[in-house]
Short mmCIF file of C-alpha atoms and ligand atoms in Angstrom, two decimals:
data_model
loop_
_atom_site.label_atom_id
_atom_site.label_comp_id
_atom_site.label_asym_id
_atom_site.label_seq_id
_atom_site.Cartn_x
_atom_site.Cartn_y
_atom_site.Cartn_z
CA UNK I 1 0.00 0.00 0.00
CA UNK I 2 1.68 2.92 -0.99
CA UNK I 3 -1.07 5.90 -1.59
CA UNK I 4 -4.65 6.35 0.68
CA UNK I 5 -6.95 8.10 -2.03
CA UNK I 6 -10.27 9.38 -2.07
CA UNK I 7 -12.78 6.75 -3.83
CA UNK I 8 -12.98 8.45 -7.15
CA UNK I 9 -16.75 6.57 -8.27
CA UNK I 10 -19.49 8.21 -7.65
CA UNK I 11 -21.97 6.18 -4.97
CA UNK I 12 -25.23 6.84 -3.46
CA UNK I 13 -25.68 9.01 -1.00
CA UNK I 14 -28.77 7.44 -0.04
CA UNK I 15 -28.64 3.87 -0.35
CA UNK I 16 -28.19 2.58 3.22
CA UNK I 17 -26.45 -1.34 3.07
CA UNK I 18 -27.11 -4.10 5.94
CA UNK I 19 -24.22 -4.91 7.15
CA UNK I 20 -23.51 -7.76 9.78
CA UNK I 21 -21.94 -6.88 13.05
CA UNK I 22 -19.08 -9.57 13.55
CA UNK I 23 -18.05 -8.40 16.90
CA UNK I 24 -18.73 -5.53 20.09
CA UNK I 25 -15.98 -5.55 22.27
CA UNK I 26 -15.34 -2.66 24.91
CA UNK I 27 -13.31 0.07 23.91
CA UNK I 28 -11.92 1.09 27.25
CA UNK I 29 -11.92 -0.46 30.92
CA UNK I 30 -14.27 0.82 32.42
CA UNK I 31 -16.93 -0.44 29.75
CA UNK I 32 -18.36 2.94 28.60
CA UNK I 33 -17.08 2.76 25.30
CA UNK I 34 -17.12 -0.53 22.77
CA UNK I 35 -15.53 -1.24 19.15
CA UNK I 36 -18.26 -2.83 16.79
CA UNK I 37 -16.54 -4.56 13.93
CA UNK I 38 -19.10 -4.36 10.70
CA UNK I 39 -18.45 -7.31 7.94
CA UNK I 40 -18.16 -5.93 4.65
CA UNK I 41 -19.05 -8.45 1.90
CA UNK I 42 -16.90 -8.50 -0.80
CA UNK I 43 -19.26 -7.15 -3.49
CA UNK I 44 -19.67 -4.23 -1.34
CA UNK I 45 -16.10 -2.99 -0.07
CA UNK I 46 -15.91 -0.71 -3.59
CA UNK I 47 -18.79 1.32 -2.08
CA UNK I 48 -17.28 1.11 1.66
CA UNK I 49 -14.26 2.51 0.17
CA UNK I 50 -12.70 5.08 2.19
CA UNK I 51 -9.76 7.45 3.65
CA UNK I 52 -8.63 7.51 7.17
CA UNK I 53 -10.85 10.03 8.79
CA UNK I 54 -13.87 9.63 7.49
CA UNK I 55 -17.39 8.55 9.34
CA UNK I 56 -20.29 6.29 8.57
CA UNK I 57 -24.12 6.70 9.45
CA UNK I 58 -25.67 3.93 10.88
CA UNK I 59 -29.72 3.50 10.91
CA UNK I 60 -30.96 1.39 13.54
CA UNK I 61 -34.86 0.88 14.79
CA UNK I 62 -34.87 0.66 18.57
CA UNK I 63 -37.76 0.57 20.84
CA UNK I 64 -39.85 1.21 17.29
CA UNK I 65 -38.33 4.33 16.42
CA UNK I 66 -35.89 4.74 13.73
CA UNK I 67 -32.53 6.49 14.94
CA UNK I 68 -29.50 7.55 13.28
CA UNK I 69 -26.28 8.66 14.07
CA UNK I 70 -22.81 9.20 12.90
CA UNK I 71 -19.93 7.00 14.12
CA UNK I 72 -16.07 7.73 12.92
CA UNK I 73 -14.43 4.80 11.77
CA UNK I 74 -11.05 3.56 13.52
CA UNK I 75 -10.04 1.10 11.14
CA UNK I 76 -8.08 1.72 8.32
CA UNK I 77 -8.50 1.18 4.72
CA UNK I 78 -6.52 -1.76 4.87
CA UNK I 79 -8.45 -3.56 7.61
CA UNK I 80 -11.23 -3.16 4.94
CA UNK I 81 -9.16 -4.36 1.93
CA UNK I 82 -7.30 -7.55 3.89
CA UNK I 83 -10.20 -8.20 5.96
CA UNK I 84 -13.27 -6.80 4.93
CA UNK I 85 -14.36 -5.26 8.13
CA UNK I 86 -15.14 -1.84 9.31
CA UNK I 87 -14.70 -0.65 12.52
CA UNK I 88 -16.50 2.48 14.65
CA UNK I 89 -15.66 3.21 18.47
CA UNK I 90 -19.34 4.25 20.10
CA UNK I 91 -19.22 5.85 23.39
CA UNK I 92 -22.27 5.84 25.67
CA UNK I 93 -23.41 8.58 26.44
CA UNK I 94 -25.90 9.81 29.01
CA UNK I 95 -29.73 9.11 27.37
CA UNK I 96 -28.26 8.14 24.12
CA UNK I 97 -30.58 6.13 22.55
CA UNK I 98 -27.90 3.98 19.96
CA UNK I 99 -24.54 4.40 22.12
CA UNK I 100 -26.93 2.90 25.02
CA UNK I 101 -28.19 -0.29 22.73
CA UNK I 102 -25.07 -0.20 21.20
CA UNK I 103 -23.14 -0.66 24.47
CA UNK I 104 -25.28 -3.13 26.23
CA UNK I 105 -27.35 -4.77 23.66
CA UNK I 106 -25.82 -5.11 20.30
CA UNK I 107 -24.50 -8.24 19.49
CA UNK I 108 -22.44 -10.44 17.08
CA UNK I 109 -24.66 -11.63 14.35
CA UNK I 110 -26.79 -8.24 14.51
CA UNK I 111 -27.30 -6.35 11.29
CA UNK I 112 -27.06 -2.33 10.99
CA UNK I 113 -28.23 -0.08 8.48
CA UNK I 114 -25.11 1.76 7.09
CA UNK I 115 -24.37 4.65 4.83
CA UNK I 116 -21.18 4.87 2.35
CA UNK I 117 -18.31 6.62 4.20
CA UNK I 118 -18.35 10.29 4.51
CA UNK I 119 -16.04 13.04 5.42
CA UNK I 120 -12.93 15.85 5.03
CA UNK I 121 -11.59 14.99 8.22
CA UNK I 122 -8.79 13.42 6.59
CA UNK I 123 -5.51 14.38 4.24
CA UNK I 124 -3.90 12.60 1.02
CA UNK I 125 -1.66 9.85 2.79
CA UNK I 126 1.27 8.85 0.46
CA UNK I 127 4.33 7.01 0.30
CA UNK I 128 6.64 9.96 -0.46
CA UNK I 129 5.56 11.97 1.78
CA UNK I 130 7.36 13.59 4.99
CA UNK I 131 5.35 15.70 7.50
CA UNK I 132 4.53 16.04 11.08
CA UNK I 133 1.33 15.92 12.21
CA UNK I 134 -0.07 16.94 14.64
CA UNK I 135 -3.42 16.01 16.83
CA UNK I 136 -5.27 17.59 19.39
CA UNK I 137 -8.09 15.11 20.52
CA UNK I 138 -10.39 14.40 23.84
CA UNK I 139 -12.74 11.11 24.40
CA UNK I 140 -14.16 9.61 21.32
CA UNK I 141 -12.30 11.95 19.05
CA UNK I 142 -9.03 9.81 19.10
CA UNK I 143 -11.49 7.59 17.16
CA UNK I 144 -11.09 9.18 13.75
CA UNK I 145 -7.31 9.91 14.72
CA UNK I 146 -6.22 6.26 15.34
CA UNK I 147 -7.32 5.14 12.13
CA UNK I 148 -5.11 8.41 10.47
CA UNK I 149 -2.16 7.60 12.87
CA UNK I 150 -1.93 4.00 11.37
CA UNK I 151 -2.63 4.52 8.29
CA UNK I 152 0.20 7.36 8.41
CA UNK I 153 2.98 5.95 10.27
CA UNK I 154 2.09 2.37 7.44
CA UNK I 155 1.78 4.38 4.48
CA UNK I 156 4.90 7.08 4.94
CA UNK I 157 7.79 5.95 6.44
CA UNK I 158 9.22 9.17 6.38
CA UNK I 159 6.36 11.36 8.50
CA UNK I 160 5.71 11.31 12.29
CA UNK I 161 2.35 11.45 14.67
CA UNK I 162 2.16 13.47 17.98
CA UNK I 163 -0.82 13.27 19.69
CA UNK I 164 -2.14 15.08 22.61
CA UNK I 165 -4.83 12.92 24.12
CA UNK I 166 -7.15 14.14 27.01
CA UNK I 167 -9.95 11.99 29.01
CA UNK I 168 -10.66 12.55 32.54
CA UNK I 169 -9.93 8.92 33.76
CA UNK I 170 -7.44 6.11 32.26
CA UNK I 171 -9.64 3.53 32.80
CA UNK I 172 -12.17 5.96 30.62
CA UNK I 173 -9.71 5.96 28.03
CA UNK I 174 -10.21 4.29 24.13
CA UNK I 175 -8.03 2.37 22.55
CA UNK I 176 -5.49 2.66 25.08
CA UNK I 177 -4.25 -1.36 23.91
CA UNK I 178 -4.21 -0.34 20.13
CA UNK I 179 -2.33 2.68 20.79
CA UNK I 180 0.13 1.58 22.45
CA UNK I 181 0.66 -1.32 19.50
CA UNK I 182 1.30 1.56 17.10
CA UNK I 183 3.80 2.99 19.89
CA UNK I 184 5.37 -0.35 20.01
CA UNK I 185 5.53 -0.63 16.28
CA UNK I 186 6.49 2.37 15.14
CA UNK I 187 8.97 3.97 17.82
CA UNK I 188 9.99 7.38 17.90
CA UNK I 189 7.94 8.08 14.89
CA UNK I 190 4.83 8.49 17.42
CA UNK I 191 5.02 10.40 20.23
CA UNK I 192 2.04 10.58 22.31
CA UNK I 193 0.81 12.23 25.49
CA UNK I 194 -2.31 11.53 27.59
CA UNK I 195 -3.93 14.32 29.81
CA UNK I 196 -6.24 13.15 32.70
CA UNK I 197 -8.24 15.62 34.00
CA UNK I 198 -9.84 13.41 36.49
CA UNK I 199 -6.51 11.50 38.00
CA UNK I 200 -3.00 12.27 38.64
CA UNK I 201 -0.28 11.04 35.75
CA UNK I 202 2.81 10.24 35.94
CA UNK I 203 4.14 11.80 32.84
CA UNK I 204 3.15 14.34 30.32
CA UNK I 205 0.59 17.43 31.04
CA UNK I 206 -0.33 18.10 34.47
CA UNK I 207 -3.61 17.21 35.90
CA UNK I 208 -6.13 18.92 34.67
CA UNK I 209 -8.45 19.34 31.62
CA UNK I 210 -7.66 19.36 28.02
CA UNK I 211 -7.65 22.80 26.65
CA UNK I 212 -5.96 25.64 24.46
CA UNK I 213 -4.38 27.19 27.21
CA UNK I 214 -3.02 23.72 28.87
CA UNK I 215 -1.94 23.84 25.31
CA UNK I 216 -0.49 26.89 25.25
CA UNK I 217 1.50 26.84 28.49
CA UNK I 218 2.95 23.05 27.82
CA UNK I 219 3.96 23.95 24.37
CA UNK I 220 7.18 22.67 23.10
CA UNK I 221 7.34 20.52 26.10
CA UNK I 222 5.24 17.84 24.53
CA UNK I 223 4.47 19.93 21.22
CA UNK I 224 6.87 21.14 18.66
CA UNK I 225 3.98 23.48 17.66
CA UNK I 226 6.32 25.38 14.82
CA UNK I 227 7.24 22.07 13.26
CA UNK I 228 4.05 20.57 12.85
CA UNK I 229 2.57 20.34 9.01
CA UNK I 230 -0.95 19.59 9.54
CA UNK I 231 -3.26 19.19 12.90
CA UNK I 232 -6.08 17.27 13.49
CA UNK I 233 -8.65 18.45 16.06
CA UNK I 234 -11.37 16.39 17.07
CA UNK I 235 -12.96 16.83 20.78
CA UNK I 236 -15.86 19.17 22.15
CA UNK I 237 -16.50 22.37 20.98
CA UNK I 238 -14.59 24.02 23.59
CA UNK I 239 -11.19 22.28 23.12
CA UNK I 240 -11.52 22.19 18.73
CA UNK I 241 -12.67 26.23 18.72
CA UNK I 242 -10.09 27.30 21.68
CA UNK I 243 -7.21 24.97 19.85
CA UNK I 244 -8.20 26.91 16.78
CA UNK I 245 -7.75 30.01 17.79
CA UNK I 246 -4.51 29.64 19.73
CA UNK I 247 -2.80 28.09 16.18
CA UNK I 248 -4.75 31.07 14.48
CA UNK I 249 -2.78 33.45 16.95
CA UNK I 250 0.82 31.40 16.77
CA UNK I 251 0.06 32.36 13.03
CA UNK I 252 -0.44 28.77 11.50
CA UNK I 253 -1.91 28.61 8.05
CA UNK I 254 -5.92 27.47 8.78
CA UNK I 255 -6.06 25.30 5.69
CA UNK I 256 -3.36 23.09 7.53
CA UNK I 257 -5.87 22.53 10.53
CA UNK I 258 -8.32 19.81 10.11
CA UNK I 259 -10.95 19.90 12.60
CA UNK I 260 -14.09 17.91 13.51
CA UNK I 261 -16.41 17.87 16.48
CA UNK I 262 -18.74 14.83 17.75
CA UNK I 263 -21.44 16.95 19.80
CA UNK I 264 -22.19 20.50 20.14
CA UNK I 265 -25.24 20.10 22.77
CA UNK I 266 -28.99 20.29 21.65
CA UNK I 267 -29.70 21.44 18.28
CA UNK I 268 -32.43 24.19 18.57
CA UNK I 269 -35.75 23.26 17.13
CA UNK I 270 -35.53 23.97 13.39
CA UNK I 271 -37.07 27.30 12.93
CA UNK I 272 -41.06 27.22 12.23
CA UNK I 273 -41.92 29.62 9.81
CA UNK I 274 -45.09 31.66 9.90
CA UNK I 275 -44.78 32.99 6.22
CA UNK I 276 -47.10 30.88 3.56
CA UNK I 277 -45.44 28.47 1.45
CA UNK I 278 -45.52 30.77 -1.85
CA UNK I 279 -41.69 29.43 -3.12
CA UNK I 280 -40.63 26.08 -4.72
CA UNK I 281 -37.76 24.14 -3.24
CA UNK I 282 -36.18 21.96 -6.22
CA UNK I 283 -34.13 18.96 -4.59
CA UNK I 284 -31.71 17.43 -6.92
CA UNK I 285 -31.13 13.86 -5.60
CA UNK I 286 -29.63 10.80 -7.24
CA UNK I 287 -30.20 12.44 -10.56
CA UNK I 288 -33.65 13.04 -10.13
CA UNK I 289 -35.51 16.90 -9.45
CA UNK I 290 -38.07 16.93 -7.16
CA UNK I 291 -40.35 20.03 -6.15
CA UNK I 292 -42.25 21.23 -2.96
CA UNK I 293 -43.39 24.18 -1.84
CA UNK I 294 -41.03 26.13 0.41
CA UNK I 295 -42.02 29.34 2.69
CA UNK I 296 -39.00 31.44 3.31
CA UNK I 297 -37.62 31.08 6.75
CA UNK I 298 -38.82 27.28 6.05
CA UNK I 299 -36.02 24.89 7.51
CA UNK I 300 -34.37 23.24 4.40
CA UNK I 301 -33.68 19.74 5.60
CA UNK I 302 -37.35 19.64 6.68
CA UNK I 303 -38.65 20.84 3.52
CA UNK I 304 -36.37 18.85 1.22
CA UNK I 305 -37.06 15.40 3.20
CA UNK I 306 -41.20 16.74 2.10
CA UNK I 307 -40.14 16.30 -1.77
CA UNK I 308 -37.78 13.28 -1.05
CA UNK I 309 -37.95 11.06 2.25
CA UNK I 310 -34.42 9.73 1.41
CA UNK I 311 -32.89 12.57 1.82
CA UNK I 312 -29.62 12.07 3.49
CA UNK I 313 -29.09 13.17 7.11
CA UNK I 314 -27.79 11.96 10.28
CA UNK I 315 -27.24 14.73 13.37
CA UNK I 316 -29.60 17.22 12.36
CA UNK I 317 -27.27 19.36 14.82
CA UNK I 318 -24.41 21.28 11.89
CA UNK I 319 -21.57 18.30 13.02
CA UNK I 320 -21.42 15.66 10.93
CA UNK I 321 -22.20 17.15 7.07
CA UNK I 322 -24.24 14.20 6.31
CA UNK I 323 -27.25 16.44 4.82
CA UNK I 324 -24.96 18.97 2.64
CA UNK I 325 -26.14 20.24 -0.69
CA UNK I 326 -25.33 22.84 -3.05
CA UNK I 327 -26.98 26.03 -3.30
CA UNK I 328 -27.87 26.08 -6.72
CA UNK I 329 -30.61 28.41 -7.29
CA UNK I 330 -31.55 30.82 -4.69
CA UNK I 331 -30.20 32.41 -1.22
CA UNK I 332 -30.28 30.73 2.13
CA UNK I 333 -28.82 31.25 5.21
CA UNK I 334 -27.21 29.02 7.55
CA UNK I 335 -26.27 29.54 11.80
CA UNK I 336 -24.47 26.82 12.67
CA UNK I 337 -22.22 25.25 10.69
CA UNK I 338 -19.43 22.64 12.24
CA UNK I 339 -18.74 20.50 9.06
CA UNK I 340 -18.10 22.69 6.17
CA UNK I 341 -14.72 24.01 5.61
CA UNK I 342 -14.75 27.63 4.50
CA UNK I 343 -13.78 26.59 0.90
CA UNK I 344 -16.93 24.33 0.56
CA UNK I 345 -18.72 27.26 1.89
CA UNK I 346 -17.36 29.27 -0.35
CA UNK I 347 -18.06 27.17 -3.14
CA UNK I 348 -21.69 27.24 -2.64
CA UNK I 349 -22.46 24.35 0.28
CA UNK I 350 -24.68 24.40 2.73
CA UNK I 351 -25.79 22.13 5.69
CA UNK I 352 -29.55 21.36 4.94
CA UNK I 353 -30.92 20.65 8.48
CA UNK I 354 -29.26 24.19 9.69
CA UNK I 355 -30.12 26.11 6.77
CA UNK I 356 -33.23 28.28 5.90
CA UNK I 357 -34.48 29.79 2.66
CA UNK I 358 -34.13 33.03 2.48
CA UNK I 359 -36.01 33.25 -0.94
CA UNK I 360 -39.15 32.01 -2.80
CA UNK I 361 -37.45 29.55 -4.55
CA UNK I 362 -34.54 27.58 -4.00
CA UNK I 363 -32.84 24.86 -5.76
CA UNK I 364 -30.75 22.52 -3.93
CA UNK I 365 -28.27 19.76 -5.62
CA UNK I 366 -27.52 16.58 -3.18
CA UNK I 367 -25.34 14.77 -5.58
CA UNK I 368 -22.08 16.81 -4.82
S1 LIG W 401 -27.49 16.15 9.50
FE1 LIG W 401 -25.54 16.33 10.44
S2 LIG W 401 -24.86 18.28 9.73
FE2 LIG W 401 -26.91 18.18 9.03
#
């Protein structure tokens, strides 16, 4: 394996695939987190096809209703070529309806609903290449970053991995076992740090929590902050926006700073509006236009799942970028948006469920 790169055919955005669960083992000691291995048939892995980084949405039907949420994936593109499995770390967490079943009922021989992989969490991993990277991650976000450290430190012999890994207990702690495999394995080419905020350590950052200024103050101690190529952020809002902003202020280029988030709290309700429905909303899915009257104000997701059901979506809450679409026709306006990088912005995207229209008729395109 000598290049990672983006699966060039296109492939439905829609089409969710069963796929068998072939194993849910915990994650972490203390049992709040598991790793469910998916089994990919062979006929399928083209469309499961992806770069270290990315996420999958998984449908499930508990307790009647249908629920959906996004899961990163910690394997790595070769666990899916050699083996043909696919692997997502799922933390519970407090009333979550899937983390829950996923954590105390889901079982070997189970099937889940999943989508094709999705995401720009990620960068072109290559043979010849020879960076530093650098991560910044707290709980579940080392999930997406264990599958780009590995898939790094395999594919380019010449690039290195520091990691900066906060979690308020060890025995809270993902992936500690894999980790320290790839620490094993690979040597000086992968430094990483824990930070407990919960628990004294014996090396590495003080106690306390994860943050930009912990950050700040350790700096070259554990990070070589001006030698670092390109970071990777993942964690709560607090940690990815405050790590932003102190690289912003040490001057580092933000198209080198890949950042992703896995909760930002309760979406608000979309916004209800009280205008009539005198626009058209023109959804452009799987090569297909469908109509349906929009108001402006209206909440796009809403009004585009009217026209077509399958519309795809997962969070509903700006993180994941599951429900994107181009802004072909029309203006709209979007608060909240945790997915789209400024270029896609730029270029026209939008996320659907935190969008509105802001004129009588919009036209939306799905198949990016
Ligand atoms: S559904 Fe997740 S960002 Fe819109």
């Amino acid at each position: 394996m000598s290049v990672i790169a983006e699966p060039s055919r296109p492939r439905s955005r829609v089409a969710f695939h069963q796929l068998k669960v072939a194993s849910v083992l915990p994650a972490c000691d203390d049992g709040s987190a598991v790793v469910v291995s998916l089994r990919v048939p062979v006929e399928l892995r083209p469309t499961f096809d992806f770069v270290p980084g990315q996420h999958v949405t998984v449908r499930a039907t508990i307790a009647d209703e249908e629920v959906r949420r996004s899961y990163s994936l910690c394997s790595t593109p070769s666990d899916l070529s050699d083996e043909g499995v696919l692997r997502i770390g799922v933390r519970a967490v407090p009333d979550g309806v899937f983390s829950t079943y996923a954590c105390t009922s889901l079982a070997a021989g189970d099937t889940l609903d999943v989508l094709a992989p999705l995401g720009s969490f990620t960068t072109a991993v290559r043979a010849e290449r020879r960076r530093h990277y650098g991560a910044v991650v707290a709980g579940s976000g080392i999930t997406p970053v264990l599958s780009l450290v590995a898939s790094v430190l395999a594919v380019e012999p010449q690039s290195t991995f520091t990691v900066v890994y906060g979690n308020r207990f060890a025995r809270s702690t993902m992936f500690v076992d894999e980790l320290a495999d790839l620490k094993d394995r690979y040597g000086a080419r992968f430094q990483l740090v824990y930070a407990f905020s919960g628990e004294d350590q014996r090396e590495g950052l003080d106690r306390g929590r994860l943050d930009a200024e912990t950050l700040a103050k350790v700096g070259s101690r554990v990070f070589p902050m001006d030698m670092i190529d390109e970071w990777f952020l993942c964690g709560p809002v607090g940690l990815v926006t405050g790590t932003q902003d102190m690289l912003t202020a040490l001057g580092v280029d933000p198209e080198s700073v890949h950042s992703e988030l896995f909760y930002v709290g309760e979406a608000p309700p979309p916004r209800v509006s009280t205008e009539a429905a005198s626009g058209v909303l023109t959804v452009m899915l799987e090569g297909r236009a469908s109509t349906v009257p929009v108001a402006k104000g209206q909440n796009l997701l809403q009004a585009a799942r009217a026209a077509r059901p399958e519309v795809p979506f997962s969070c509903s809450t700006g993180v994941c970028g599951t429900c994107r679409a181009k802004v072909l026709h029309g203006r709209t306006e979007m608060t909240g948006n945790w997915a789209l990088s400024a270029a896609e912005v730029a270029a026209g995207q939008v996320l659907t469920c935190r969008s509105t229209a802001e004129t009588d008729d919009v036209t939306l395109d799905f198949d990016l």
